[in-house]
PDB file of C-alpha atoms in Angstrom:
ATOM      1  CA  GLY A  79     101.706  81.634  34.051  1.00  0.00           C
ATOM      2  CA  ALA A  80     101.559  79.494  31.423  1.00  0.00           C
ATOM      3  CA  VAL A  81      98.246  77.987  29.747  1.00  0.00           C
ATOM      4  CA  VAL A  82      97.323  74.188  29.087  1.00  0.00           C
ATOM      5  CA  SER A  83      93.712  74.290  28.002  1.00  0.00           C
ATOM      6  CA  GLN A  84      92.437  70.019  27.856  1.00  0.00           C
ATOM      7  CA  HIS A  85      88.961  69.568  26.222  1.00  0.00           C
ATOM      8  CA  PRO A  86      86.085  68.607  26.815  1.00  0.00           C
ATOM      9  CA  SER A  87      85.739  68.939  30.698  1.00  0.00           C
ATOM     10  CA  TRP A  88      83.118  66.371  30.631  1.00  0.00           C
ATOM     11  CA  VAL A  89      82.003  63.797  28.566  1.00  0.00           C
ATOM     12  CA  ILE A  90      79.529  60.454  28.755  1.00  0.00           C
ATOM     13  CA  CYS A  91      79.689  57.745  26.555  1.00  0.00           C
ATOM     14  CA  LYS A  92      78.314  54.294  26.023  1.00  0.00           C
ATOM     15  CA  SER A  93      80.340  51.395  27.141  1.00  0.00           C
ATOM     16  CA  GLY A  94      82.204  49.948  23.926  1.00  0.00           C
ATOM     17  CA  THR A  95      82.627  53.254  22.524  1.00  0.00           C
ATOM     18  CA  SER A  96      85.986  55.412  22.565  1.00  0.00           C
ATOM     19  CA  VAL A  97      86.428  58.781  23.455  1.00  0.00           C
ATOM     20  CA  LYS A  98      88.957  61.297  22.888  1.00  0.00           C
ATOM     21  CA  ILE A  99      90.585  63.912  24.834  1.00  0.00           C
ATOM     22  CA  GLU A 100      92.673  66.280  24.231  1.00  0.00           C
ATOM     23  CA  CYS A 101      95.821  68.641  25.758  1.00  0.00           C
ATOM     24  CA  ARG A 102      96.662  72.076  24.615  1.00  0.00           C
ATOM     25  CA  SER A 103      99.408  74.438  25.479  1.00  0.00           C
ATOM     26  CA  LEU A 104      98.421  77.525  24.814  1.00  0.00           C
ATOM     27  CA  ASP A 105     101.353  79.798  24.835  1.00  0.00           C
ATOM     28  CA  PHE A 106     104.574  77.710  24.728  1.00  0.00           C
ATOM     29  CA  GLN A 107     105.620  73.887  23.119  1.00  0.00           C
ATOM     30  CA  ALA A 108     105.934  71.464  24.952  1.00  0.00           C
ATOM     31  CA  THR A 109     108.234  68.845  23.921  1.00  0.00           C
ATOM     32  CA  THR A 110     106.264  66.442  26.862  1.00  0.00           C
ATOM     33  CA  MET A 111     102.885  66.124  28.237  1.00  0.00           C
ATOM     34  CA  PHE A 112     101.509  63.108  31.074  1.00  0.00           C
ATOM     35  CA  TRP A 113      98.817  62.450  31.443  1.00  0.00           C
ATOM     36  CA  TYR A 114      96.906  61.157  34.789  1.00  0.00           C
ATOM     37  CA  ARG A 115      94.035  59.582  36.271  1.00  0.00           C
ATOM     38  CA  GLN A 116      92.239  60.808  39.528  1.00  0.00           C
ATOM     39  CA  PHE A 117      89.604  59.109  40.895  1.00  0.00           C
ATOM     40  CA  PRO A 118      87.224  61.075  43.931  1.00  0.00           C
ATOM     41  CA  LYS A 119      89.362  61.876  46.390  1.00  0.00           C
ATOM     42  CA  GLN A 120      92.338  59.784  45.624  1.00  0.00           C
ATOM     43  CA  SER A 121      95.639  60.951  44.482  1.00  0.00           C
ATOM     44  CA  LEU A 122      96.824  61.567  40.995  1.00  0.00           C
ATOM     45  CA  MET A 123      98.384  58.594  39.267  1.00  0.00           C
ATOM     46  CA  LEU A 124     100.578  59.188  36.483  1.00  0.00           C
ATOM     47  CA  MET A 125      99.386  57.126  32.780  1.00  0.00           C
ATOM     48  CA  ALA A 126     102.026  58.087  30.848  1.00  0.00           C
ATOM     49  CA  THR A 127     104.583  60.373  29.614  1.00  0.00           C
ATOM     50  CA  SER A 128     103.615  61.631  25.892  1.00  0.00           C
ATOM     51  CA  ASN A 129     106.684  62.761  23.877  1.00  0.00           C
ATOM     52  CA  GLU A 130     106.741  65.043  20.579  1.00  0.00           C
ATOM     53  CA  GLY A 131     107.524  63.077  17.492  1.00  0.00           C
ATOM     54  CA  SER A 132     107.834  59.630  19.765  1.00  0.00           C
ATOM     55  CA  LYS A 133     106.360  56.895  20.981  1.00  0.00           C
ATOM     56  CA  ALA A 134     104.644  57.523  24.370  1.00  0.00           C
ATOM     57  CA  THR A 135     105.900  56.336  27.532  1.00  0.00           C
ATOM     58  CA  TYR A 136     103.634  53.814  29.827  1.00  0.00           C
ATOM     59  CA  GLU A 137     103.681  53.287  33.632  1.00  0.00           C
ATOM     60  CA  GLN A 138     103.584  50.028  34.455  1.00  0.00           C
ATOM     61  CA  GLY A 139     100.077  48.443  34.290  1.00  0.00           C
ATOM     62  CA  VAL A 140      98.674  50.707  32.367  1.00  0.00           C
ATOM     63  CA  GLU A 141      97.251  49.125  29.106  1.00  0.00           C
ATOM     64  CA  LYS A 142      98.591  50.609  25.966  1.00  0.00           C
ATOM     65  CA  ASP A 143      95.872  49.279  23.713  1.00  0.00           C
ATOM     66  CA  LYS A 144      93.253  50.606  25.710  1.00  0.00           C
ATOM     67  CA  PHE A 145      94.590  54.215  26.483  1.00  0.00           C
ATOM     68  CA  LEU A 146      96.318  55.745  23.063  1.00  0.00           C
ATOM     69  CA  ILE A 147      97.912  58.688  23.424  1.00  0.00           C
ATOM     70  CA  ASN A 148      99.540  60.768  20.010  1.00  0.00           C
ATOM     71  CA  HIS A 149     101.739  64.183  20.078  1.00  0.00           C
ATOM     72  CA  ALA A 150     101.599  65.327  16.822  1.00  0.00           C
ATOM     73  CA  SER A 151     102.863  68.737  17.519  1.00  0.00           C
ATOM     74  CA  LEU A 152     104.568  70.460  19.963  1.00  0.00           C
ATOM     75  CA  THR A 153     101.049  71.839  21.576  1.00  0.00           C
ATOM     76  CA  LEU A 154      98.811  69.223  21.152  1.00  0.00           C
ATOM     77  CA  SER A 155      98.731  65.860  23.065  1.00  0.00           C
ATOM     78  CA  THR A 156      95.806  63.368  22.197  1.00  0.00           C
ATOM     79  CA  LEU A 157      94.527  60.919  24.756  1.00  0.00           C
ATOM     80  CA  THR A 158      92.096  57.907  23.283  1.00  0.00           C
ATOM     81  CA  VAL A 159      90.437  55.804  24.991  1.00  0.00           C
ATOM     82  CA  THR A 160      89.557  52.811  23.432  1.00  0.00           C
ATOM     83  CA  SER A 161      86.070  50.525  23.520  1.00  0.00           C
ATOM     84  CA  ALA A 162      85.509  52.285  27.419  1.00  0.00           C
ATOM     85  CA  HIS A 163      84.046  50.282  30.156  1.00  0.00           C
ATOM     86  CA  PRO A 164      82.250  51.185  33.510  1.00  0.00           C
ATOM     87  CA  GLU A 165      85.648  50.545  35.385  1.00  0.00           C
ATOM     88  CA  ASP A 166      87.427  53.559  32.677  1.00  0.00           C
ATOM     89  CA  SER A 167      85.044  56.449  33.998  1.00  0.00           C
ATOM     90  CA  SER A 168      87.187  58.649  36.038  1.00  0.00           C
ATOM     91  CA  PHE A 169      89.142  61.992  36.023  1.00  0.00           C
ATOM     92  CA  TYR A 170      92.125  62.377  33.745  1.00  0.00           C
ATOM     93  CA  ILE A 171      94.354  65.290  33.711  1.00  0.00           C
ATOM     94  CA  CYS A 172      97.200  66.548  31.214  1.00  0.00           C
ATOM     95  CA  SER A 173      99.749  68.777  32.363  1.00  0.00           C
ATOM     96  CA  ALA A 174     102.514  70.024  30.142  1.00  0.00           C
ATOM     97  CA  ARG A 175     105.811  71.407  31.183  1.00  0.00           C
ATOM     98  CA  GLU A 176     108.523  74.178  29.513  1.00  0.00           C
ATOM     99  CA  PRO A 177     111.030  72.399  28.368  1.00  0.00           C
ATOM    100  CA  ARG A 178     114.568  73.955  29.506  1.00  0.00           C
ATOM    101  CA  PRO A 179     116.249  75.789  29.858  1.00  0.00           C
ATOM    102  CA  ARG A 180     113.899  77.707  32.244  1.00  0.00           C
ATOM    103  CA  ARG A 181     114.915  75.028  34.889  1.00  0.00           C
ATOM    104  CA  GLY A 182     112.066  73.666  37.016  1.00  0.00           C
ATOM    105  CA  THR A 183     109.287  75.309  36.129  1.00  0.00           C
ATOM    106  CA  GLU A 184     106.378  73.660  37.581  1.00  0.00           C
ATOM    107  CA  ALA A 185     103.842  71.713  35.235  1.00  0.00           C
ATOM    108  CA  PHE A 186     100.806  73.433  34.193  1.00  0.00           C
ATOM    109  CA  PHE A 187      97.729  71.583  34.392  1.00  0.00           C
ATOM    110  CA  GLY A 188      94.830  71.408  31.990  1.00  0.00           C
ATOM    111  CA  GLN A 189      91.149  71.419  33.842  1.00  0.00           C
ATOM    112  CA  GLY A 190      90.477  67.526  33.396  1.00  0.00           C
ATOM    113  CA  THR A 191      87.833  65.867  32.334  1.00  0.00           C
ATOM    114  CA  ARG A 192      85.062  64.408  33.102  1.00  0.00           C
ATOM    115  CA  LEU A 193      84.912  60.467  31.772  1.00  0.00           C
ATOM    116  CA  THR A 194      81.508  58.772  32.338  1.00  0.00           C
ATOM    117  CA  VAL A 195      80.918  55.564  30.792  1.00  0.00           C
ATOM    118  CA  VAL A 196      77.412  53.637  31.115  1.00  0.00           C
TER     119      VAL A 196
ATOM    120  CA  ALA B 262     111.264  55.159  43.464  1.00  0.00           C
ATOM    121  CA  GLN B 263     110.207  58.314  44.897  1.00  0.00           C
ATOM    122  CA  THR B 264     107.838  58.032  47.113  1.00  0.00           C
ATOM    123  CA  VAL B 265     105.596  61.258  48.652  1.00  0.00           C
ATOM    124  CA  THR B 266     103.786  60.643  52.215  1.00  0.00           C
ATOM    125  CA  GLN B 267     100.740  62.853  53.595  1.00  0.00           C
ATOM    126  CA  SER B 268     100.335  61.215  56.590  1.00  0.00           C
ATOM    127  CA  GLN B 269      96.946  63.984  57.234  1.00  0.00           C
ATOM    128  CA  PRO B 270      93.701  62.544  55.104  1.00  0.00           C
ATOM    129  CA  GLU B 271      92.196  65.800  56.898  1.00  0.00           C
ATOM    130  CA  MET B 272      92.927  68.896  58.864  1.00  0.00           C
ATOM    131  CA  SER B 273      90.445  71.498  59.638  1.00  0.00           C
ATOM    132  CA  VAL B 274      91.391  75.164  60.751  1.00  0.00           C
ATOM    133  CA  GLN B 275      89.669  77.830  61.678  1.00  0.00           C
ATOM    134  CA  GLU B 276      89.400  80.799  60.188  1.00  0.00           C
ATOM    135  CA  ALA B 277      91.903  83.162  60.189  1.00  0.00           C
ATOM    136  CA  GLU B 278      93.658  80.819  62.279  1.00  0.00           C
ATOM    137  CA  THR B 279      96.819  79.037  61.049  1.00  0.00           C
ATOM    138  CA  VAL B 280      97.394  75.482  59.971  1.00  0.00           C
ATOM    139  CA  THR B 281     100.348  73.337  58.735  1.00  0.00           C
ATOM    140  CA  LEU B 282     100.121  70.805  56.316  1.00  0.00           C
ATOM    141  CA  SER B 283     102.859  67.899  56.754  1.00  0.00           C
ATOM    142  CA  CYS B 284     104.916  66.154  53.400  1.00  0.00           C
ATOM    143  CA  THR B 285     107.678  63.791  53.862  1.00  0.00           C
ATOM    144  CA  TYR B 286     108.845  62.300  50.892  1.00  0.00           C
ATOM    145  CA  ASP B 287     111.672  59.847  49.833  1.00  0.00           C
ATOM    146  CA  THR B 288     114.821  60.024  47.220  1.00  0.00           C
ATOM    147  CA  SER B 289     117.833  59.752  46.440  1.00  0.00           C
ATOM    148  CA  GLU B 290     118.816  62.678  44.517  1.00  0.00           C
ATOM    149  CA  SER B 291     120.279  65.836  45.125  1.00  0.00           C
ATOM    150  CA  ASP B 292     118.079  68.051  42.770  1.00  0.00           C
ATOM    151  CA  TYR B 293     114.932  68.074  42.773  1.00  0.00           C
ATOM    152  CA  TYR B 294     111.069  70.582  43.014  1.00  0.00           C
ATOM    153  CA  LEU B 295     109.534  70.317  45.610  1.00  0.00           C
ATOM    154  CA  PHE B 296     105.474  71.260  44.884  1.00  0.00           C
ATOM    155  CA  TRP B 297     102.688  72.220  46.619  1.00  0.00           C
ATOM    156  CA  TYR B 298      98.790  71.865  45.152  1.00  0.00           C
ATOM    157  CA  LYS B 299      95.242  73.163  46.014  1.00  0.00           C
ATOM    158  CA  GLN B 300      92.833  71.302  43.645  1.00  0.00           C
ATOM    159  CA  PRO B 301      89.337  72.810  44.910  1.00  0.00           C
ATOM    160  CA  PRO B 302      86.067  71.494  44.584  1.00  0.00           C
ATOM    161  CA  SER B 303      86.021  72.587  40.296  1.00  0.00           C
ATOM    162  CA  ARG B 304      89.046  69.831  41.046  1.00  0.00           C
ATOM    163  CA  GLN B 305      91.906  72.287  39.045  1.00  0.00           C
ATOM    164  CA  MET B 306      95.310  71.910  40.093  1.00  0.00           C
ATOM    165  CA  ILE B 307      96.943  75.168  41.251  1.00  0.00           C
ATOM    166  CA  LEU B 308     100.524  75.900  41.907  1.00  0.00           C
ATOM    167  CA  VAL B 309     100.857  77.133  45.096  1.00  0.00           C
ATOM    168  CA  ILE B 310     104.229  77.434  46.294  1.00  0.00           C
ATOM    169  CA  ARG B 311     107.613  75.300  44.562  1.00  0.00           C
ATOM    170  CA  GLN B 312     110.807  74.693  46.795  1.00  0.00           C
ATOM    171  CA  GLU B 313     113.745  73.732  44.646  1.00  0.00           C
ATOM    172  CA  ALA B 314     116.447  71.593  46.600  1.00  0.00           C
ATOM    173  CA  TYR B 315     119.875  73.263  46.391  1.00  0.00           C
ATOM    174  CA  LYS B 316     117.923  76.539  48.108  1.00  0.00           C
ATOM    175  CA  GLN B 317     118.236  76.483  51.614  1.00  0.00           C
ATOM    176  CA  GLN B 318     115.874  79.040  51.930  1.00  0.00           C
ATOM    177  CA  ASN B 319     111.946  78.422  52.581  1.00  0.00           C
ATOM    178  CA  ALA B 320     109.693  79.499  49.699  1.00  0.00           C
ATOM    179  CA  THR B 321     107.500  82.126  50.707  1.00  0.00           C
ATOM    180  CA  GLU B 322     104.320  83.540  48.696  1.00  0.00           C
ATOM    181  CA  ASN B 323     102.447  86.053  50.915  1.00  0.00           C
ATOM    182  CA  ARG B 324     100.319  84.061  53.086  1.00  0.00           C
ATOM    183  CA  PHE B 325     101.545  80.178  52.560  1.00  0.00           C
ATOM    184  CA  SER B 326     105.054  79.436  53.756  1.00  0.00           C
ATOM    185  CA  VAL B 327     107.269  75.934  53.523  1.00  0.00           C
ATOM    186  CA  ASN B 328     109.578  74.348  56.225  1.00  0.00           C
ATOM    187  CA  PHE B 329     111.933  72.355  54.267  1.00  0.00           C
ATOM    188  CA  GLN B 330     114.279  70.331  55.865  1.00  0.00           C
ATOM    189  CA  LYS B 331     116.214  68.197  53.298  1.00  0.00           C
ATOM    190  CA  ALA B 332     118.281  65.987  55.088  1.00  0.00           C
ATOM    191  CA  ALA B 333     114.989  65.136  57.049  1.00  0.00           C
ATOM    192  CA  LYS B 334     113.423  65.049  53.840  1.00  0.00           C
ATOM    193  CA  SER B 335     110.138  66.816  55.123  1.00  0.00           C
ATOM    194  CA  PHE B 336     108.477  69.582  53.302  1.00  0.00           C
ATOM    195  CA  SER B 337     105.693  71.106  55.448  1.00  0.00           C
ATOM    196  CA  LEU B 338     102.960  74.382  54.590  1.00  0.00           C
ATOM    197  CA  LYS B 339     102.241  76.472  56.813  1.00  0.00           C
ATOM    198  CA  ILE B 340      98.910  78.338  55.563  1.00  0.00           C
ATOM    199  CA  SER B 341      98.492  81.850  57.786  1.00  0.00           C
ATOM    200  CA  ASP B 342      95.792  83.369  58.535  1.00  0.00           C
ATOM    201  CA  SER B 343      93.890  80.882  56.930  1.00  0.00           C
ATOM    202  CA  GLN B 344      90.688  81.683  54.780  1.00  0.00           C
ATOM    203  CA  LEU B 345      87.209  80.198  53.614  1.00  0.00           C
ATOM    204  CA  GLY B 346      88.633  79.719  50.239  1.00  0.00           C
ATOM    205  CA  ASP B 347      91.551  78.247  51.645  1.00  0.00           C
ATOM    206  CA  ALA B 348      88.956  74.886  52.034  1.00  0.00           C
ATOM    207  CA  ALA B 349      90.587  72.419  49.303  1.00  0.00           C
ATOM    208  CA  MET B 350      92.591  69.302  48.777  1.00  0.00           C
ATOM    209  CA  TYR B 351      96.400  70.012  49.097  1.00  0.00           C
ATOM    210  CA  PHE B 352      98.985  67.724  47.511  1.00  0.00           C
ATOM    211  CA  CYS B 353     102.514  67.685  47.948  1.00  0.00           C
ATOM    212  CA  ALA B 354     104.218  66.755  44.987  1.00  0.00           C
ATOM    213  CA  TYR B 355     107.602  65.544  44.177  1.00  0.00           C
ATOM    214  CA  THR B 356     109.920  66.162  40.625  1.00  0.00           C
ATOM    215  CA  PRO B 357     113.519  65.400  40.042  1.00  0.00           C
ATOM    216  CA  LEU B 358     115.538  67.112  37.583  1.00  0.00           C
ATOM    217  CA  TYR B 359     118.040  64.544  35.576  1.00  0.00           C
ATOM    218  CA  ASN B 360     117.348  61.125  34.515  1.00  0.00           C
ATOM    219  CA  THR B 361     115.025  59.909  32.835  1.00  0.00           C
ATOM    220  CA  ASN B 362     112.787  60.149  35.143  1.00  0.00           C
ATOM    221  CA  ALA B 363     113.088  64.096  34.639  1.00  0.00           C
ATOM    222  CA  GLY B 364     109.291  66.258  34.779  1.00  0.00           C
ATOM    223  CA  LYS B 365     107.528  63.238  35.992  1.00  0.00           C
ATOM    224  CA  SER B 366     105.734  64.213  39.025  1.00  0.00           C
ATOM    225  CA  THR B 367     105.299  62.054  42.089  1.00  0.00           C
ATOM    226  CA  PHE B 368     102.477  62.845  44.579  1.00  0.00           C
ATOM    227  CA  GLY B 369     101.259  62.147  48.024  1.00  0.00           C
ATOM    228  CA  ASP B 370      97.465  60.999  48.489  1.00  0.00           C
ATOM    229  CA  GLY B 371      96.446  64.526  49.274  1.00  0.00           C
ATOM    230  CA  THR B 372      94.887  66.278  52.502  1.00  0.00           C
ATOM    231  CA  THR B 373      91.470  67.785  52.795  1.00  0.00           C
ATOM    232  CA  LEU B 374      91.320  70.666  54.990  1.00  0.00           C
ATOM    233  CA  THR B 375      88.344  72.297  55.537  1.00  0.00           C
ATOM    234  CA  VAL B 376      88.028  76.340  57.342  1.00  0.00           C
ATOM    235  CA  LYS B 377      85.805  76.557  59.363  1.00  0.00           C
ATOM    236  CA  PRO B 378      83.923  80.448  59.847  1.00  0.00           C
TER     237      PRO B 378
END
């Protein structure tokens, strides 16, 4: 199957600093990528949809200025957590879907990033 | 809005036996995909099996099979000959194919499966 690489796998940062997480599709072009947040032993909650060449679409309740998303190329989307605080500590996962006409292809997930804000 | 419900927070099975995980969903769409994902302690999401809503035949992947009941909006996962490596959290996911939500997956709350040796 297709490969999606997420980097870094884990990061610890000080409160008030910003952290960037990268999501790359390694062997296909992803016009759309998705960013999820997952708390321990809970489900994945969609944060935003990243669209190549245009603004991201955020889900209700997600702060756009806190979670900056950039999808500058067909293989790379980045999530920047700005002015991070301890409550932003979580597991962040990206996924990418091969574009149509390969209808119904499953979403390929990155390895996830564990963010700890101290 | 679509919802996905997994009513079993935890399940346990003896090694080599069979276990069924339940999933129900709600949608007004007629064409969509359903998935079961496995998330081991590493937290990497691994696709287990997928079902295309327009196909009546239940999907099967080796020891994993589904019971897809479209009218009832039910999508259960059966794991046969359970192995220790099957222990993980399992998520059921619904993905629409059309409209503005195309490609966005909605996940259930997950079922933690324990396999006893």
